[in-house]
Amino acid sequence: MPSALPDGDPVPSDGSLPPSAADGLTARSLSLYVHVPFCATRCGYCDFNTYTAGELGTDASPQSWLNAVRAETALAARTLADLGDDRPVTTVFVGGGTPSLLGSQGLPAVMDAVRDHFTLAEGAEVTTEANPESTGPELLDALLAAGFTRLSLGLQSTSTSVLRILDRTHTPGRALDVVTQARAAGFGHVNLDLIYGTPGETDADFTASLRAAATSGADHVSAYSLIVEPGTRLARQVRTGVLPTPDEDVLADRYLLAERELTAAGFTWYEVSNWARTPDARCRHNLAYWTGQDWWGLGPGAHSHVGGVRWWNVKHPAAYAAALAAGRSPGHAREVLDADQRSTEDVLLRLRLADGLPLHRLDPAGRDTARDAAERGLLDRGALHDGVARLTLEGRLLADGIAVDLLG
């Protein structure tokens, strides 16, 4: 089941933001994230805020969700306008959950709601995640007509045994077929997600998945190590000994395998878990997160960040819809980050990027630590000489620990 929300300060009933959120507004871009909480089935490793029809019962539906998203989009536009914010939206990302379950009517309706209240920047990146089994030519054509520019598909693995352990319902080749269909339809950018380290997965399994992704026509590949999240079916299987705990050394070896195979196929890493065939293929929406830009998260459980104010919505779709129907913000809680907290997050996130972390963002002790890390082969010496802390391949395996060390 979905994990619990963190505590925080109350969100004003009208969703208003403090004046401090407007500081430096024009120096940051604005993005929208839309969370679709529906799934046909629940994967055993997933603790995302998603619900099957059986879990929701009659308390919520895609239509009540869409009505609520329309209302929150209007709320977002009013709240930002009150700050004097007239920025165009540079990226939109519809995630979940399984957005493709909304179909060729529902997903375009989401973009209609966005355009009713916001201006899209010229060349805006508009992405939706999609499940291969609920995506075909009709949906792809409708997405393009609605202005979607990028498709993100969950391949996870081409091994039937790995997919079975992950409780994935799609057939191994279906995602690859959808890439071909998306390219033929006219999508300029297509991403495939992979998961590595599933119990029982072999090097040969992951190699085959990488090579299939690299030759599919996708121009972006994301590869994430399997995390055993508390409360999931996978966690129970590991706890009871049905499945072994993922081995850290195996995970490291699989990451090195991903780097080797994807680089050989013409992809370049730009964030620890992400590779793109060209600079234009990089996910601009995720780059907005990693570089501290502003975004408003629409939907149940969605998180937002504007000018150092971070808040998160109530999780259940019924409670989310009820709040908006009553004219209230669906925000569950929020926090206002101080300068030190924002600086810490900036280091943690920017260090993951191939562009690296400018050394001036570190204090003197952090810069000394960076020089020591370079001596140990964890940061690139040449980049450090140019004033940038950039992870080496070995450093990428230890990215979070290195960031903590740099922060002292």
CSV table of C-alpha atoms in Angstrom, one decimal:
chain,number,residue,atom,x,y,z
A,1,MET,CA,0.0,0.0,0.0
A,2,PRO,CA,1.1,3.6,-0.4
A,3,SER,CA,3.5,4.9,2.2
A,4,ALA,CA,2.3,7.5,4.8
A,5,LEU,CA,2.7,11.2,4.2
A,6,PRO,CA,5.1,13.2,6.3
A,7,ASP,CA,3.9,15.8,8.8
A,8,GLY,CA,4.4,19.5,8.4
A,9,ASP,CA,2.8,22.9,8.9
A,10,PRO,CA,-0.9,23.4,8.0
A,11,VAL,CA,-1.7,24.5,4.4
A,12,PRO,CA,-4.0,27.5,4.3
A,13,SER,CA,-7.4,26.5,3.2
A,14,ASP,CA,-7.1,28.8,0.1
A,15,GLY,CA,-3.7,27.3,-0.8
A,16,SER,CA,-2.0,30.7,-0.6
A,17,LEU,CA,1.8,30.9,-0.5
A,18,PRO,CA,3.9,33.3,1.7
A,19,PRO,CA,5.4,36.4,0.0
A,20,SER,CA,8.8,34.8,0.3
A,21,ALA,CA,7.9,32.3,-2.4
A,22,ALA,CA,8.0,35.1,-5.0
A,23,ASP,CA,11.7,35.9,-4.3
A,24,GLY,CA,13.8,35.3,-7.4
A,25,LEU,CA,10.7,34.1,-9.2
A,26,THR,CA,11.8,35.1,-12.7
A,27,ALA,CA,15.1,33.3,-12.3
A,28,ARG,CA,13.3,29.9,-12.1
A,29,SER,CA,11.2,28.0,-14.5
A,30,LEU,CA,7.7,26.6,-13.8
A,31,SER,CA,6.6,23.1,-14.4
A,32,LEU,CA,3.4,21.1,-13.7
A,33,TYR,CA,3.2,17.5,-12.5
A,34,VAL,CA,-0.1,15.6,-12.8
A,35,HIS,CA,-0.5,12.5,-10.7
A,36,VAL,CA,-2.8,9.8,-12.0
A,37,PRO,CA,-3.5,7.4,-9.0
A,38,PHE,CA,-5.1,4.5,-11.0
A,39,CYS,CA,-3.6,1.1,-11.8
A,40,ALA,CA,-5.2,-2.0,-13.2
A,41,THR,CA,-3.1,-4.2,-10.8
A,42,ARG,CA,-0.6,-3.4,-8.0
A,43,CYS,CA,3.0,-4.5,-8.7
A,44,GLY,CA,4.6,-6.2,-5.7
A,45,TYR,CA,7.5,-3.8,-5.4
A,46,CYS,CA,5.4,-0.6,-5.7
A,47,ASP,CA,4.6,1.8,-2.8
A,48,PHE,CA,3.5,4.7,-5.0
A,49,ASN,CA,0.2,6.5,-4.2
A,50,THR,CA,-1.8,4.3,-6.6
A,51,TYR,CA,-5.1,2.3,-6.3
A,52,THR,CA,-6.8,-0.5,-8.2
A,53,ALA,CA,-10.5,-0.4,-8.8
A,54,GLY,CA,-11.0,-2.9,-6.0
A,55,GLU,CA,-9.1,-0.8,-3.5
A,56,LEU,CA,-11.1,2.4,-4.5
A,57,GLY,CA,-14.5,0.8,-4.5
A,58,THR,CA,-17.1,3.5,-5.3
A,59,ASP,CA,-15.3,6.3,-3.4
A,60,ALA,CA,-13.6,7.7,-6.4
A,61,SER,CA,-13.4,7.4,-10.2
A,62,PRO,CA,-11.4,8.8,-13.1
A,63,GLN,CA,-14.1,11.3,-13.7
A,64,SER,CA,-14.2,12.6,-10.1
A,65,TRP,CA,-10.4,12.7,-10.2
A,66,LEU,CA,-10.4,14.7,-13.5
A,67,ASN,CA,-13.0,17.2,-12.1
A,68,ALA,CA,-10.8,17.7,-9.0
A,69,VAL,CA,-7.7,18.1,-11.2
A,70,ARG,CA,-9.5,20.8,-13.1
A,71,ALA,CA,-10.3,22.6,-9.9
A,72,GLU,CA,-6.8,22.3,-8.5
A,73,THR,CA,-5.4,23.7,-11.8
A,74,ALA,CA,-7.6,26.7,-11.4
A,75,LEU,CA,-6.5,27.0,-7.7
A,76,ALA,CA,-2.8,26.8,-8.8
A,77,ALA,CA,-3.2,29.5,-11.4
A,78,ARG,CA,-5.0,31.9,-8.9
A,79,THR,CA,-2.4,31.2,-6.2
A,80,LEU,CA,0.6,31.9,-8.5
A,81,ALA,CA,-1.1,35.0,-10.0
A,82,ASP,CA,-1.4,36.4,-6.5
A,83,LEU,CA,2.4,36.2,-6.3
A,84,GLY,CA,2.6,38.2,-9.5
A,85,ASP,CA,3.7,35.0,-11.3
A,86,ASP,CA,2.9,35.0,-15.1
A,87,ARG,CA,5.6,32.6,-16.1
A,88,PRO,CA,4.7,30.1,-18.9
A,89,VAL,CA,4.9,26.4,-18.1
A,90,THR,CA,8.0,24.9,-19.6
A,91,THR,CA,7.3,21.2,-18.9
A,92,VAL,CA,4.3,19.1,-18.0
A,93,PHE,CA,4.7,15.5,-16.7
A,94,VAL,CA,1.7,13.2,-16.3
A,95,GLY,CA,2.7,10.3,-14.1
A,96,GLY,CA,1.3,7.7,-11.8
A,97,GLY,CA,0.0,5.2,-11.5
A,98,THR,CA,-1.0,4.4,-15.1
A,99,PRO,CA,-1.9,7.5,-17.0
A,100,SER,CA,-2.7,5.5,-20.1
A,101,LEU,CA,-5.7,4.0,-18.4
A,102,LEU,CA,-7.3,7.4,-18.9
A,103,GLY,CA,-7.4,6.7,-22.6
A,104,SER,CA,-7.7,8.8,-25.7
A,105,GLN,CA,-10.3,11.1,-24.0
A,106,GLY,CA,-9.0,11.5,-20.5
A,107,LEU,CA,-5.3,12.4,-21.2
A,108,PRO,CA,-6.2,15.1,-23.7
A,109,ALA,CA,-8.7,16.4,-21.1
A,110,VAL,CA,-5.8,16.9,-18.7
A,111,MET,CA,-4.0,19.1,-21.2
A,112,ASP,CA,-7.2,21.0,-21.9
A,113,ALA,CA,-7.4,21.8,-18.1
A,114,VAL,CA,-3.8,23.0,-18.2
A,115,ARG,CA,-4.3,25.2,-21.2
A,116,ASP,CA,-7.5,26.7,-19.7
A,117,HIS,CA,-5.4,28.2,-16.9
A,118,PHE,CA,-1.8,28.3,-18.0
A,119,THR,CA,0.3,29.4,-21.0
A,120,LEU,CA,2.6,26.7,-22.3
A,121,ALA,CA,6.0,28.0,-23.3
A,122,GLU,CA,7.0,27.6,-26.9
A,123,GLY,CA,8.6,24.2,-27.3
A,124,ALA,CA,7.3,23.0,-24.0
A,125,GLU,CA,8.1,19.4,-23.1
A,126,VAL,CA,4.9,17.5,-22.4
A,127,THR,CA,5.4,13.9,-21.1
A,128,THR,CA,3.1,11.1,-20.1
A,129,GLU,CA,3.9,7.8,-18.6
A,130,ALA,CA,2.2,4.8,-20.2
A,131,ASN,CA,1.7,1.1,-19.6
A,132,PRO,CA,2.5,-0.9,-22.8
A,133,GLU,CA,-0.6,-3.0,-22.5
A,134,SER,CA,-2.9,0.0,-22.5
A,135,THR,CA,-1.1,2.0,-25.2
A,136,GLY,CA,-1.7,1.6,-28.9
A,137,PRO,CA,-2.0,3.6,-32.2
A,138,GLU,CA,-5.4,5.3,-31.3
A,139,LEU,CA,-4.0,6.6,-27.9
A,140,LEU,CA,-0.7,7.7,-29.5
A,141,ASP,CA,-2.5,9.7,-32.2
A,142,ALA,CA,-4.7,11.3,-29.5
A,143,LEU,CA,-1.7,12.2,-27.4
A,144,LEU,CA,0.1,13.9,-30.3
A,145,ALA,CA,-3.0,15.8,-31.2
A,146,ALA,CA,-3.3,17.0,-27.6
A,147,GLY,CA,0.3,18.3,-27.6
A,148,PHE,CA,2.2,15.5,-25.9
A,149,THR,CA,5.8,15.5,-27.1
A,150,ARG,CA,7.3,12.7,-25.0
A,151,LEU,CA,6.3,9.2,-24.0
A,152,SER,CA,7.7,7.2,-21.1
A,153,LEU,CA,7.2,3.4,-21.0
A,154,GLY,CA,7.8,0.9,-18.3
A,155,LEU,CA,9.9,-1.9,-19.9
A,156,GLN,CA,11.5,-3.0,-16.6
A,157,SER,CA,12.9,-6.2,-18.1
A,158,THR,CA,12.7,-8.4,-21.2
A,159,SER,CA,12.9,-11.5,-19.0
A,160,THR,CA,9.5,-13.2,-18.3
A,161,SER,CA,10.8,-14.6,-15.0
A,162,VAL,CA,11.9,-11.2,-13.8
A,163,LEU,CA,8.6,-9.6,-14.8
A,164,ARG,CA,6.8,-12.4,-13.0
A,165,ILE,CA,8.7,-11.6,-9.7
A,166,LEU,CA,7.9,-7.9,-10.1
A,167,ASP,CA,4.2,-8.7,-10.8
A,168,ARG,CA,4.4,-6.9,-14.1
A,169,THR,CA,1.5,-7.9,-16.3
A,170,HIS,CA,2.9,-6.8,-19.7
A,171,THR,CA,4.6,-9.2,-22.1
A,172,PRO,CA,8.3,-8.7,-22.5
A,173,GLY,CA,8.2,-7.4,-26.1
A,174,ARG,CA,5.1,-5.2,-25.8
A,175,ALA,CA,7.0,-2.1,-24.7
A,176,LEU,CA,9.4,-2.4,-27.6
A,177,ASP,CA,6.4,-2.7,-30.0
A,178,VAL,CA,5.0,0.5,-28.5
A,179,VAL,CA,8.3,2.4,-29.0
A,180,THR,CA,8.1,1.5,-32.7
A,181,GLN,CA,4.5,2.6,-32.9
A,182,ALA,CA,5.2,5.9,-31.1
A,183,ARG,CA,8.1,6.7,-33.4
A,184,ALA,CA,5.9,5.9,-36.4
A,185,ALA,CA,3.1,8.1,-35.0
A,186,GLY,CA,5.5,11.1,-34.7
A,187,PHE,CA,6.8,11.1,-31.1
A,188,GLY,CA,10.1,12.9,-31.1
A,189,HIS,CA,11.2,11.4,-27.7
A,190,VAL,CA,10.5,8.1,-26.1
A,191,ASN,CA,11.9,6.8,-22.8
A,192,LEU,CA,12.1,3.2,-21.5
A,193,ASP,CA,12.4,2.5,-17.8
A,194,LEU,CA,14.4,-0.5,-16.6
A,195,ILE,CA,14.7,-2.0,-13.1
A,196,TYR,CA,17.8,-4.0,-12.2
A,197,GLY,CA,18.6,-6.2,-9.2
A,198,THR,CA,15.4,-8.2,-9.0
A,199,PRO,CA,16.0,-11.5,-7.1
A,200,GLY,CA,16.7,-14.2,-9.7
A,201,GLU,CA,17.8,-11.8,-12.4
A,202,THR,CA,21.1,-12.7,-14.1
A,203,ASP,CA,23.7,-10.6,-15.8
A,204,ALA,CA,22.5,-12.2,-19.1
A,205,ASP,CA,18.9,-11.1,-18.3
A,206,PHE,CA,19.9,-7.5,-17.7
A,207,THR,CA,22.2,-7.4,-20.6
A,208,ALA,CA,19.4,-8.6,-22.9
A,209,SER,CA,17.1,-5.9,-21.5
A,210,LEU,CA,19.7,-3.1,-22.0
A,211,ARG,CA,20.4,-4.2,-25.6
A,212,ALA,CA,16.7,-4.4,-26.4
A,213,ALA,CA,16.1,-0.9,-25.0
A,214,ALA,CA,19.1,0.5,-26.7
A,215,THR,CA,18.1,-0.8,-30.1
A,216,SER,CA,14.3,-0.2,-29.8
A,217,GLY,CA,14.3,3.3,-31.2
A,218,ALA,CA,13.9,4.9,-27.7
A,219,ASP,CA,16.3,7.9,-27.3
A,220,HIS,CA,16.3,7.9,-23.5
A,221,VAL,CA,16.8,5.0,-21.0
A,222,SER,CA,16.3,5.2,-17.2
A,223,ALA,CA,17.7,2.3,-15.1
A,224,TYR,CA,16.9,2.1,-11.4
A,225,SER,CA,18.0,-0.4,-8.8
A,226,LEU,CA,15.2,-2.4,-7.2
A,227,ILE,CA,14.4,-1.0,-3.7
A,228,VAL,CA,12.5,-3.1,-1.3
A,229,GLU,CA,10.0,-0.7,0.1
A,230,PRO,CA,8.4,-1.4,3.5
A,231,GLY,CA,4.8,-2.6,3.4
A,232,THR,CA,5.0,-4.0,-0.1
A,233,ARG,CA,4.4,-7.5,-1.2
A,234,LEU,CA,8.0,-7.8,-2.2
A,235,ALA,CA,9.1,-6.7,1.3
A,236,ARG,CA,7.0,-9.4,2.8
A,237,GLN,CA,8.5,-12.0,0.5
A,238,VAL,CA,12.0,-10.9,1.4
A,239,ARG,CA,11.2,-10.8,5.1
A,240,THR,CA,9.8,-14.3,5.1
A,241,GLY,CA,12.6,-15.7,3.0
A,242,VAL,CA,10.6,-16.4,-0.1
A,243,LEU,CA,13.0,-14.1,-2.0
A,244,PRO,CA,16.5,-13.1,-1.1
A,245,THR,CA,17.5,-9.5,-0.3
A,246,PRO,CA,19.0,-7.7,-3.3
A,247,ASP,CA,22.8,-7.8,-3.0
A,248,GLU,CA,24.6,-4.4,-3.0
A,249,ASP,CA,27.6,-5.8,-4.9
A,250,VAL,CA,25.3,-7.2,-7.5
A,251,LEU,CA,23.5,-3.9,-7.8
A,252,ALA,CA,26.8,-2.1,-8.3
A,253,ASP,CA,27.9,-4.6,-11.0
A,254,ARG,CA,24.5,-4.1,-12.8
A,255,TYR,CA,25.0,-0.4,-12.8
A,256,LEU,CA,28.4,-0.8,-14.4
A,257,LEU,CA,26.9,-3.1,-16.9
A,258,ALA,CA,24.2,-0.4,-17.7
A,259,GLU,CA,26.9,2.2,-18.2
A,260,ARG,CA,29.0,-0.1,-20.5
A,261,GLU,CA,26.1,-1.3,-22.7
A,262,LEU,CA,24.3,2.1,-23.0
A,263,THR,CA,27.5,4.0,-23.7
A,264,ALA,CA,28.5,1.5,-26.4
A,265,ALA,CA,25.1,1.9,-28.0
A,266,GLY,CA,25.5,5.7,-28.2
A,267,PHE,CA,23.8,6.9,-25.1
A,268,THR,CA,25.4,9.3,-22.6
A,269,TRP,CA,24.7,9.6,-18.9
A,270,TYR,CA,23.4,13.0,-17.7
A,271,GLU,CA,22.1,11.9,-14.3
A,272,VAL,CA,23.1,8.9,-12.3
A,273,SER,CA,20.1,6.8,-13.4
A,274,ASN,CA,19.5,8.4,-16.8
A,275,TRP,CA,21.0,8.1,-20.2
A,276,ALA,CA,20.1,10.0,-23.4
A,277,ARG,CA,21.1,9.6,-27.0
A,278,THR,CA,21.3,13.4,-27.6
A,279,PRO,CA,21.2,16.4,-25.4
A,280,ASP,CA,17.7,17.2,-26.7
A,281,ALA,CA,16.5,13.8,-25.5
A,282,ARG,CA,17.2,14.6,-21.8
A,283,CYS,CA,14.1,14.8,-19.7
A,284,ARG,CA,13.7,18.5,-19.1
A,285,HIS,CA,11.0,18.0,-16.5
A,286,ASN,CA,13.3,15.9,-14.3
A,287,LEU,CA,16.1,18.4,-14.8
A,288,ALA,CA,13.8,21.0,-13.3
A,289,TYR,CA,13.6,18.9,-10.2
A,290,TRP,CA,17.3,18.3,-10.0
A,291,THR,CA,18.2,22.0,-10.5
A,292,GLY,CA,15.8,23.5,-8.0
A,293,GLN,CA,13.2,25.0,-10.3
A,294,ASP,CA,9.5,25.5,-9.3
A,295,TRP,CA,6.7,23.0,-10.0
A,296,TRP,CA,3.1,22.5,-8.9
A,297,GLY,CA,2.0,19.0,-8.4
A,298,LEU,CA,-1.6,18.3,-9.3
A,299,GLY,CA,-3.5,15.3,-8.0
A,300,PRO,CA,-3.8,13.2,-4.8
A,301,GLY,CA,-0.5,12.8,-3.0
A,302,ALA,CA,1.3,15.1,-5.4
A,303,HIS,CA,4.2,17.2,-4.1
A,304,SER,CA,4.9,20.8,-5.1
A,305,HIS,CA,7.8,23.3,-4.7
A,306,VAL,CA,7.6,27.0,-5.3
A,307,GLY,CA,10.2,29.4,-4.1
A,308,GLY,CA,11.4,27.3,-1.1
A,309,VAL,CA,7.9,26.3,-0.1
A,310,ARG,CA,7.2,22.6,-0.4
A,311,TRP,CA,3.8,21.0,0.2
A,312,TRP,CA,2.0,17.7,-0.5
A,313,ASN,CA,-1.6,16.9,-1.1
A,314,VAL,CA,-3.8,14.4,0.7
A,315,LYS,CA,-3.3,10.9,-0.6
A,316,HIS,CA,-6.7,9.3,-1.2
A,317,PRO,CA,-8.5,10.3,-4.4
A,318,ALA,CA,-11.8,10.6,-2.6
A,319,ALA,CA,-10.4,13.0,0.1
A,320,TYR,CA,-8.6,15.0,-2.6
A,321,ALA,CA,-11.8,15.4,-4.6
A,322,ALA,CA,-13.8,16.3,-1.5
A,323,ALA,CA,-11.5,19.1,-0.5
A,324,LEU,CA,-11.6,20.7,-3.9
A,325,ALA,CA,-15.4,20.3,-4.2
A,326,ALA,CA,-15.7,22.2,-0.9
A,327,GLY,CA,-13.5,25.0,-2.2
A,328,ARG,CA,-10.5,24.1,-0.1
A,329,SER,CA,-6.9,23.4,-1.0
A,330,PRO,CA,-6.2,19.6,-1.0
A,331,GLY,CA,-2.8,20.3,0.7
A,332,HIS,CA,-2.1,18.0,3.6
A,333,ALA,CA,0.9,19.8,5.0
A,334,ARG,CA,3.8,22.0,4.0
A,335,GLU,CA,7.2,23.3,5.0
A,336,VAL,CA,9.1,26.5,4.3
A,337,LEU,CA,12.7,25.7,3.6
A,338,ASP,CA,15.4,27.9,5.0
A,339,ALA,CA,18.6,28.9,3.2
A,340,ASP,CA,20.6,26.0,4.7
A,341,GLN,CA,18.0,23.4,3.8
A,342,ARG,CA,17.7,24.7,0.2
A,343,SER,CA,21.5,24.7,-0.1
A,344,THR,CA,21.7,21.1,1.2
A,345,GLU,CA,19.1,19.9,-1.3
A,346,ASP,CA,20.9,21.7,-4.1
A,347,VAL,CA,24.1,19.8,-3.3
A,348,LEU,CA,22.4,16.4,-3.0
A,349,LEU,CA,20.6,16.9,-6.4
A,350,ARG,CA,23.1,18.7,-8.5
A,351,LEU,CA,25.9,16.3,-7.7
A,352,ARG,CA,23.9,13.6,-9.4
A,353,LEU,CA,24.1,15.4,-12.7
A,354,ALA,CA,26.9,15.0,-15.3
A,355,ASP,CA,27.0,18.8,-15.4
A,356,GLY,CA,28.2,18.6,-11.8
A,357,LEU,CA,28.0,20.8,-8.8
A,358,PRO,CA,29.7,24.3,-8.9
A,359,LEU,CA,32.3,24.3,-6.2
A,360,HIS,CA,31.2,27.8,-5.1
A,361,ARG,CA,28.0,26.2,-3.7
A,362,LEU,CA,30.2,24.4,-1.1
A,363,ASP,CA,31.7,25.9,2.0
A,364,PRO,CA,35.5,25.8,2.5
A,365,ALA,CA,35.4,22.5,4.3
A,366,GLY,CA,33.2,21.0,1.5
A,367,ARG,CA,35.7,22.2,-1.1
A,368,ASP,CA,38.5,20.5,0.9
A,369,THR,CA,36.4,17.3,1.0
A,370,ALA,CA,35.9,17.6,-2.8
A,371,ARG,CA,39.7,17.7,-3.4
A,372,ASP,CA,40.1,14.6,-1.2
A,373,ALA,CA,37.3,12.8,-3.1
A,374,ALA,CA,39.1,13.7,-6.4
A,375,GLU,CA,42.3,12.2,-5.0
A,376,ARG,CA,40.4,9.0,-4.3
A,377,GLY,CA,39.0,8.8,-7.8
A,378,LEU,CA,35.4,9.7,-6.9
A,379,LEU,CA,35.3,13.2,-8.5
A,380,ASP,CA,36.8,14.2,-11.8
A,381,ARG,CA,40.1,16.0,-11.3
A,382,GLY,CA,39.9,18.0,-14.5
A,383,ALA,CA,36.4,19.2,-13.7
A,384,LEU,CA,37.4,20.0,-10.2
A,385,HIS,CA,40.3,22.2,-11.5
A,386,ASP,CA,37.6,24.1,-13.5
A,387,GLY,CA,35.5,24.6,-10.4
A,388,VAL,CA,33.0,21.8,-10.8
A,389,ALA,CA,32.5,18.7,-8.6
A,390,ARG,CA,31.6,16.0,-11.2
A,391,LEU,CA,31.3,12.3,-10.2
A,392,THR,CA,33.5,9.7,-11.9
A,393,LEU,CA,32.0,6.3,-12.7
A,394,GLU,CA,33.2,5.0,-9.4
A,395,GLY,CA,31.8,8.1,-7.7
A,396,ARG,CA,28.4,7.5,-9.3
A,397,LEU,CA,28.1,4.3,-7.3
A,398,LEU,CA,28.6,6.3,-4.1
A,399,ALA,CA,26.8,9.5,-5.1
A,400,ASP,CA,24.6,9.9,-2.0
A,401,GLY,CA,27.5,9.2,0.4
A,402,ILE,CA,29.8,11.6,-1.4
A,403,ALA,CA,27.1,14.4,-1.2
A,404,VAL,CA,26.8,13.8,2.6
A,405,ASP,CA,30.6,14.1,2.9
A,406,LEU,CA,30.7,17.3,1.0
A,407,LEU,CA,28.0,18.8,3.2
A,408,GLY,CA,30.1,17.9,6.3
